XYZ file of N, CA and C in Angstrom:
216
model
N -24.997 -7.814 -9.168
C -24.608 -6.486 -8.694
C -23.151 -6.149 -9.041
N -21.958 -6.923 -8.615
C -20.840 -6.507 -9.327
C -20.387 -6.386 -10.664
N -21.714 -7.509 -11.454
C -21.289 -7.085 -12.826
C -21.420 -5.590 -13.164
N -22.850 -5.381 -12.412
C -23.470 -3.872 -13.012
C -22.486 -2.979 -12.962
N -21.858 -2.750 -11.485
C -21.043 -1.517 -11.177
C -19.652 -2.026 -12.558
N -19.021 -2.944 -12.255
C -18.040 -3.046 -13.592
C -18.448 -2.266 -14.923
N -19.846 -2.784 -15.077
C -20.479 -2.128 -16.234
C -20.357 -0.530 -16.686
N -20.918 -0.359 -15.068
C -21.552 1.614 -15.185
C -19.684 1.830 -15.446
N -18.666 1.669 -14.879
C -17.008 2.126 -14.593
C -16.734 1.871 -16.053
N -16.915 0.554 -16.799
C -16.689 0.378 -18.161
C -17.047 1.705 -19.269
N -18.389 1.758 -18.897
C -19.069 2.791 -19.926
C -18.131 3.972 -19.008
N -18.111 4.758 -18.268
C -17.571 5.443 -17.895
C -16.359 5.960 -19.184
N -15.575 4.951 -19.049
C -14.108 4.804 -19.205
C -14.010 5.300 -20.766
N -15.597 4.491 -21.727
C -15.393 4.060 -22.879
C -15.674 5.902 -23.159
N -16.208 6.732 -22.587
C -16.278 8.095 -23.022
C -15.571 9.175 -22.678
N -13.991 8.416 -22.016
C -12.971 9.219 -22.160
C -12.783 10.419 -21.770
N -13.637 10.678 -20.120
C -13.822 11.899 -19.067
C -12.438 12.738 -18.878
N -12.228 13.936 -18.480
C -11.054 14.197 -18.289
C -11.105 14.069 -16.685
N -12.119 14.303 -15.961
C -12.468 13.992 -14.585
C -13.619 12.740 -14.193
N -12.978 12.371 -13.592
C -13.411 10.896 -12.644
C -13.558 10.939 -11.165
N -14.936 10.976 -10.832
C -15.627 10.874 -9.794
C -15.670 9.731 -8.966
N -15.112 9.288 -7.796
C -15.481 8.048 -7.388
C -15.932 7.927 -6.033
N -16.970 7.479 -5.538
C -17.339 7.362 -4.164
C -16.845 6.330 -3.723
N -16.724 6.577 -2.522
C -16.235 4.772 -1.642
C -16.038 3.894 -2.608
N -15.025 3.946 -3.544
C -14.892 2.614 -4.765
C -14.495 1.016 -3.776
N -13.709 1.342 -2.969
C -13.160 0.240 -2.012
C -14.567 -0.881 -2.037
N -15.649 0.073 -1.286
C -16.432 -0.724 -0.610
C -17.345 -0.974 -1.694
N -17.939 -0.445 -2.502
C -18.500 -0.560 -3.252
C -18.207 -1.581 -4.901
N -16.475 -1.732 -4.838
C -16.305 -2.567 -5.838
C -15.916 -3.856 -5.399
N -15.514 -3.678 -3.773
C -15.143 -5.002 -3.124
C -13.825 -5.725 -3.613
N -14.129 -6.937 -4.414
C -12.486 -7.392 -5.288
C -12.133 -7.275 -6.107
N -13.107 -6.219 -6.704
C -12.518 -5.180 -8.016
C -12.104 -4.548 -8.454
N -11.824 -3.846 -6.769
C -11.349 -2.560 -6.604
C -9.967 -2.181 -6.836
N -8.711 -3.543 -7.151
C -7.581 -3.164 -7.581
C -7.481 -2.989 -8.858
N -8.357 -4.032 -9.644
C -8.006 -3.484 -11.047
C -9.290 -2.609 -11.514
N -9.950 -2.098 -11.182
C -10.652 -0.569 -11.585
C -9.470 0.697 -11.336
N -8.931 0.474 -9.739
C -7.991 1.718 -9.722
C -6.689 1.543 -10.593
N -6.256 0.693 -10.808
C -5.350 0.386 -11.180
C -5.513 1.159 -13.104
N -6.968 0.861 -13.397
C -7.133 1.492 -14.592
C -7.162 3.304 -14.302
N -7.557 3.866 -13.321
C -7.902 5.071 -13.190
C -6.598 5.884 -13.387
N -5.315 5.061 -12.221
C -4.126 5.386 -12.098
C -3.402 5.384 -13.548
N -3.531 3.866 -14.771
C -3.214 4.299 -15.796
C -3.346 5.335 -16.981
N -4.844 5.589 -16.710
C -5.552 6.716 -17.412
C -5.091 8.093 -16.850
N -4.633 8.045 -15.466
C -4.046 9.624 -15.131
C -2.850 9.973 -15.601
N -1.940 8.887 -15.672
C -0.722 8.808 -16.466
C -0.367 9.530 -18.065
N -1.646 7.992 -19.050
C -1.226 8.283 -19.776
C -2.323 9.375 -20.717
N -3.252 9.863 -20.125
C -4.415 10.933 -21.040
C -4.933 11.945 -20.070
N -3.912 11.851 -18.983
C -4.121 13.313 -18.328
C -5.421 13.146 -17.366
N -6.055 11.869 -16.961
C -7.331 12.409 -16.227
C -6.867 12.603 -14.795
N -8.231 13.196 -14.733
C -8.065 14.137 -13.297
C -8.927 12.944 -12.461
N -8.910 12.802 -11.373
C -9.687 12.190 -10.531
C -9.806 12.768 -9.140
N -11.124 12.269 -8.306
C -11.090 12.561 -7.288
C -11.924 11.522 -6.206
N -11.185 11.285 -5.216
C -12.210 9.972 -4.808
C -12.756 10.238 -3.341
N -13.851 10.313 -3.446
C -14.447 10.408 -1.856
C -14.720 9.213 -0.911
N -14.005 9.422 -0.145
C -13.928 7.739 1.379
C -13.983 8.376 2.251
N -14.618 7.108 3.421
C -13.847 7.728 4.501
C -13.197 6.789 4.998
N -12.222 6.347 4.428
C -11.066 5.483 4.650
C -9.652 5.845 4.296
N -9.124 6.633 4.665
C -7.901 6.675 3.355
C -6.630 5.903 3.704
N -7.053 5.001 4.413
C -5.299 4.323 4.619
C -5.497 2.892 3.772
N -6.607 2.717 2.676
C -6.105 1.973 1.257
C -5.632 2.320 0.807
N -5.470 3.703 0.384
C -4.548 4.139 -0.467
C -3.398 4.892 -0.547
N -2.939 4.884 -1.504
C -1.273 5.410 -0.796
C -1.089 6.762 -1.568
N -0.703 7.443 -0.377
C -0.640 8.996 -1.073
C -0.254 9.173 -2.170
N 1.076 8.276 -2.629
C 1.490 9.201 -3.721
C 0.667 8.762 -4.850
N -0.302 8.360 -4.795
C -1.463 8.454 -5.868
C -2.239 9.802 -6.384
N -2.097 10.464 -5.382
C -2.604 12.122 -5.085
C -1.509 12.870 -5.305
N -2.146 13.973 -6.022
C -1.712 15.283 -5.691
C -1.921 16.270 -4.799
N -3.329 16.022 -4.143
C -3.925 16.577 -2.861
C -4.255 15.280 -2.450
N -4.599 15.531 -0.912
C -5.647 14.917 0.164
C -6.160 15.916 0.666
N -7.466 15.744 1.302
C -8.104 16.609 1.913
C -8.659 15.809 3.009
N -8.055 15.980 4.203
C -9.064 14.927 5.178
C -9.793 16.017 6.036
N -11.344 15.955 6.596
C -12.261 16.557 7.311
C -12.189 15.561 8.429
């Protein structure tokens, strides 16, 4: 199972989205989850992607990763 999800995020990556969708990545990538974001965060940097991540957790992550939050 963790290979798969690595997998589906890999292919993701390899087709160079300008927007990136992510649900609960935390829970769902478990101890993967620093270096998947860690790629998302480089890719927003350096090719402009947009991302947006839906949790309902947000105190993993640290705001200034965002340009918005939206908490309900």
């Amino acid at each position: 199972e963790p290979e798969r999800r690595l997998a589906l995020y890999a292919l993701s990556f390899c087709k160079r989205p300008r927007l990136f969708l992510m649900e609960r990545p935390a829970q769902f990538l478990d101890r993967d989850f620093d270096k998947i974001w860690d790629i998302v965060l480089r890719a927003a940097r350096n090719r402009g992607l947009s991302y947006i991540v839906f949790d309902r957790a947000k105190t993993i992550y640290d705001r200034e990763d965002f340009k918005t939050v939206i908490s309900v």
